[in-house]
Amino acid sequence: MRIFIVEDDQFYGTLLKKKLTKISHFEVFHFHSGQDLIDNLHLRPQVITLDYSLPDTNGAQMLQKLKQIAPEIEIIIISGQDDLK
């Protein structure tokens, strides 16, 4: 299984990647922006963990875009935000 982590916080992204790699034999990639994610969709992940607040987009916009491009990919929204309306 191939998992993409899209997280601009270097510490948290690295931690999540290490944990996912350690508990399984998943192939895990870490990207720092929505554009990095889009540029690498040709690698065909099965799961994407998507930070809600990225430097170049927000999770709602990226989720909508991903569902149009590749509706078969499972997406998990992750956020450190206190208030998500």
PDB file of C-alpha atoms in Angstrom:
ATOM      1  CA  MET A   1       0.000   0.000   0.000  1.00  0.00           C
ATOM      2  CA  ARG A   2       1.208   3.484  -0.817  1.00  0.00           C
ATOM      3  CA  ILE A   3       0.380   6.325   1.591  1.00  0.00           C
ATOM      4  CA  PHE A   4       0.913  10.032   1.024  1.00  0.00           C
ATOM      5  CA  ILE A   5       1.300  12.353   3.999  1.00  0.00           C
ATOM      6  CA  VAL A   6       0.632  15.981   3.105  1.00  0.00           C
ATOM      7  CA  GLU A   7       1.808  18.025   6.070  1.00  0.00           C
ATOM      8  CA  ASP A   8       3.695  21.319   6.127  1.00  0.00           C
ATOM      9  CA  ASP A   9       4.862  20.841   9.729  1.00  0.00           C
ATOM     10  CA  GLN A  10       8.197  19.059   9.258  1.00  0.00           C
ATOM     11  CA  PHE A  11       8.254  17.525  12.745  1.00  0.00           C
ATOM     12  CA  TYR A  12       4.716  16.148  12.623  1.00  0.00           C
ATOM     13  CA  GLY A  13       5.050  14.898   9.041  1.00  0.00           C
ATOM     14  CA  THR A  14       8.293  13.091   9.822  1.00  0.00           C
ATOM     15  CA  LEU A  15       6.814  11.597  12.983  1.00  0.00           C
ATOM     16  CA  LEU A  16       3.747  10.326  11.144  1.00  0.00           C
ATOM     17  CA  LYS A  17       5.885   8.871   8.358  1.00  0.00           C
ATOM     18  CA  LYS A  18       8.143   7.046  10.832  1.00  0.00           C
ATOM     19  CA  LYS A  19       5.180   5.611  12.739  1.00  0.00           C
ATOM     20  CA  LEU A  20       3.382   4.399   9.606  1.00  0.00           C
ATOM     21  CA  THR A  21       6.565   2.897   8.209  1.00  0.00           C
ATOM     22  CA  LYS A  22       7.407   1.196  11.495  1.00  0.00           C
ATOM     23  CA  ILE A  23       4.052  -0.498  12.060  1.00  0.00           C
ATOM     24  CA  SER A  24       3.696  -1.774   8.526  1.00  0.00           C
ATOM     25  CA  HIS A  25       5.400  -2.328   5.248  1.00  0.00           C
ATOM     26  CA  PHE A  26       3.595   0.579   3.645  1.00  0.00           C
ATOM     27  CA  GLU A  27       5.362   2.765   1.149  1.00  0.00           C
ATOM     28  CA  VAL A  28       5.051   6.232   2.712  1.00  0.00           C
ATOM     29  CA  PHE A  29       5.800   9.595   1.069  1.00  0.00           C
ATOM     30  CA  HIS A  30       5.791  12.984   2.803  1.00  0.00           C
ATOM     31  CA  PHE A  31       4.870  16.155   0.916  1.00  0.00           C
ATOM     32  CA  HIS A  32       4.823  19.719   2.247  1.00  0.00           C
ATOM     33  CA  SER A  33       2.240  21.384   0.013  1.00  0.00           C
ATOM     34  CA  GLY A  34      -0.838  20.747  -2.063  1.00  0.00           C
ATOM     35  CA  GLN A  35       1.137  21.318  -5.254  1.00  0.00           C
ATOM     36  CA  ASP A  36       3.724  18.699  -4.230  1.00  0.00           C
ATOM     37  CA  LEU A  37       0.843  16.270  -3.744  1.00  0.00           C
ATOM     38  CA  ILE A  38      -0.716  17.035  -7.139  1.00  0.00           C
ATOM     39  CA  ASP A  39       2.680  16.752  -8.849  1.00  0.00           C
ATOM     40  CA  ASN A  40       3.112  13.229  -7.453  1.00  0.00           C
ATOM     41  CA  LEU A  41      -0.352  11.736  -7.940  1.00  0.00           C
ATOM     42  CA  HIS A  42       1.076   9.712 -10.826  1.00  0.00           C
ATOM     43  CA  LEU A  43       2.538   7.462  -8.081  1.00  0.00           C
ATOM     44  CA  ARG A  44      -1.076   6.425  -7.342  1.00  0.00           C
ATOM     45  CA  PRO A  45      -1.450   6.363  -3.548  1.00  0.00           C
ATOM     46  CA  GLN A  46      -4.247   4.349  -1.981  1.00  0.00           C
ATOM     47  CA  VAL A  47      -4.492   6.655   1.067  1.00  0.00           C
ATOM     48  CA  ILE A  48      -3.696  10.324   1.641  1.00  0.00           C
ATOM     49  CA  THR A  49      -3.475  12.019   5.022  1.00  0.00           C
ATOM     50  CA  LEU A  50      -4.165  15.652   4.280  1.00  0.00           C
ATOM     51  CA  ASP A  51      -3.368  18.550   6.592  1.00  0.00           C
ATOM     52  CA  TYR A  52      -6.267  20.974   6.629  1.00  0.00           C
ATOM     53  CA  SER A  53      -4.023  24.036   6.645  1.00  0.00           C
ATOM     54  CA  LEU A  54      -1.304  24.049   3.980  1.00  0.00           C
ATOM     55  CA  PRO A  55       0.805  26.973   2.765  1.00  0.00           C
ATOM     56  CA  ASP A  56      -0.717  26.968  -0.725  1.00  0.00           C
ATOM     57  CA  THR A  57      -4.293  25.722  -0.152  1.00  0.00           C
ATOM     58  CA  ASN A  58      -6.704  24.488   2.486  1.00  0.00           C
ATOM     59  CA  GLY A  59      -7.964  20.987   3.109  1.00  0.00           C
ATOM     60  CA  ALA A  60     -11.490  21.622   1.817  1.00  0.00           C
ATOM     61  CA  GLN A  61     -10.231  22.928  -1.535  1.00  0.00           C
ATOM     62  CA  MET A  62      -7.700  20.132  -1.878  1.00  0.00           C
ATOM     63  CA  LEU A  63     -10.236  17.466  -0.923  1.00  0.00           C
ATOM     64  CA  GLN A  64     -12.618  18.705  -3.611  1.00  0.00           C
ATOM     65  CA  LYS A  65      -9.837  18.753  -6.209  1.00  0.00           C
ATOM     66  CA  LEU A  66      -8.640  15.263  -5.280  1.00  0.00           C
ATOM     67  CA  LYS A  67     -12.142  13.806  -5.461  1.00  0.00           C
ATOM     68  CA  GLN A  68     -12.457  15.165  -9.003  1.00  0.00           C
ATOM     69  CA  ILE A  69      -9.041  13.884 -10.112  1.00  0.00           C
ATOM     70  CA  ALA A  70      -8.926  10.527  -8.299  1.00  0.00           C
ATOM     71  CA  PRO A  71     -12.154   9.632  -6.469  1.00  0.00           C
ATOM     72  CA  GLU A  72     -10.865   6.148  -5.612  1.00  0.00           C
ATOM     73  CA  ILE A  73      -8.217   7.474  -3.188  1.00  0.00           C
ATOM     74  CA  GLU A  74      -9.149   7.342   0.496  1.00  0.00           C
ATOM     75  CA  ILE A  75      -8.452  10.673   2.198  1.00  0.00           C
ATOM     76  CA  ILE A  76      -8.028  11.394   5.898  1.00  0.00           C
ATOM     77  CA  ILE A  77      -8.116  15.060   6.917  1.00  0.00           C
ATOM     78  CA  ILE A  78      -5.774  15.925   9.791  1.00  0.00           C
ATOM     79  CA  SER A  79      -5.646  19.268  11.545  1.00  0.00           C
ATOM     80  CA  GLY A  80      -4.018  20.931  14.479  1.00  0.00           C
ATOM     81  CA  GLN A  81      -6.504  23.797  14.220  1.00  0.00           C
ATOM     82  CA  ASP A  82      -8.643  24.561  17.243  1.00  0.00           C
ATOM     83  CA  ASP A  83     -11.642  25.726  15.233  1.00  0.00           C
ATOM     84  CA  LEU A  84     -12.788  23.991  12.053  1.00  0.00           C
ATOM     85  CA  LYS A  85     -16.161  25.233  10.892  1.00  0.00           C
TER      86      LYS A  85
END
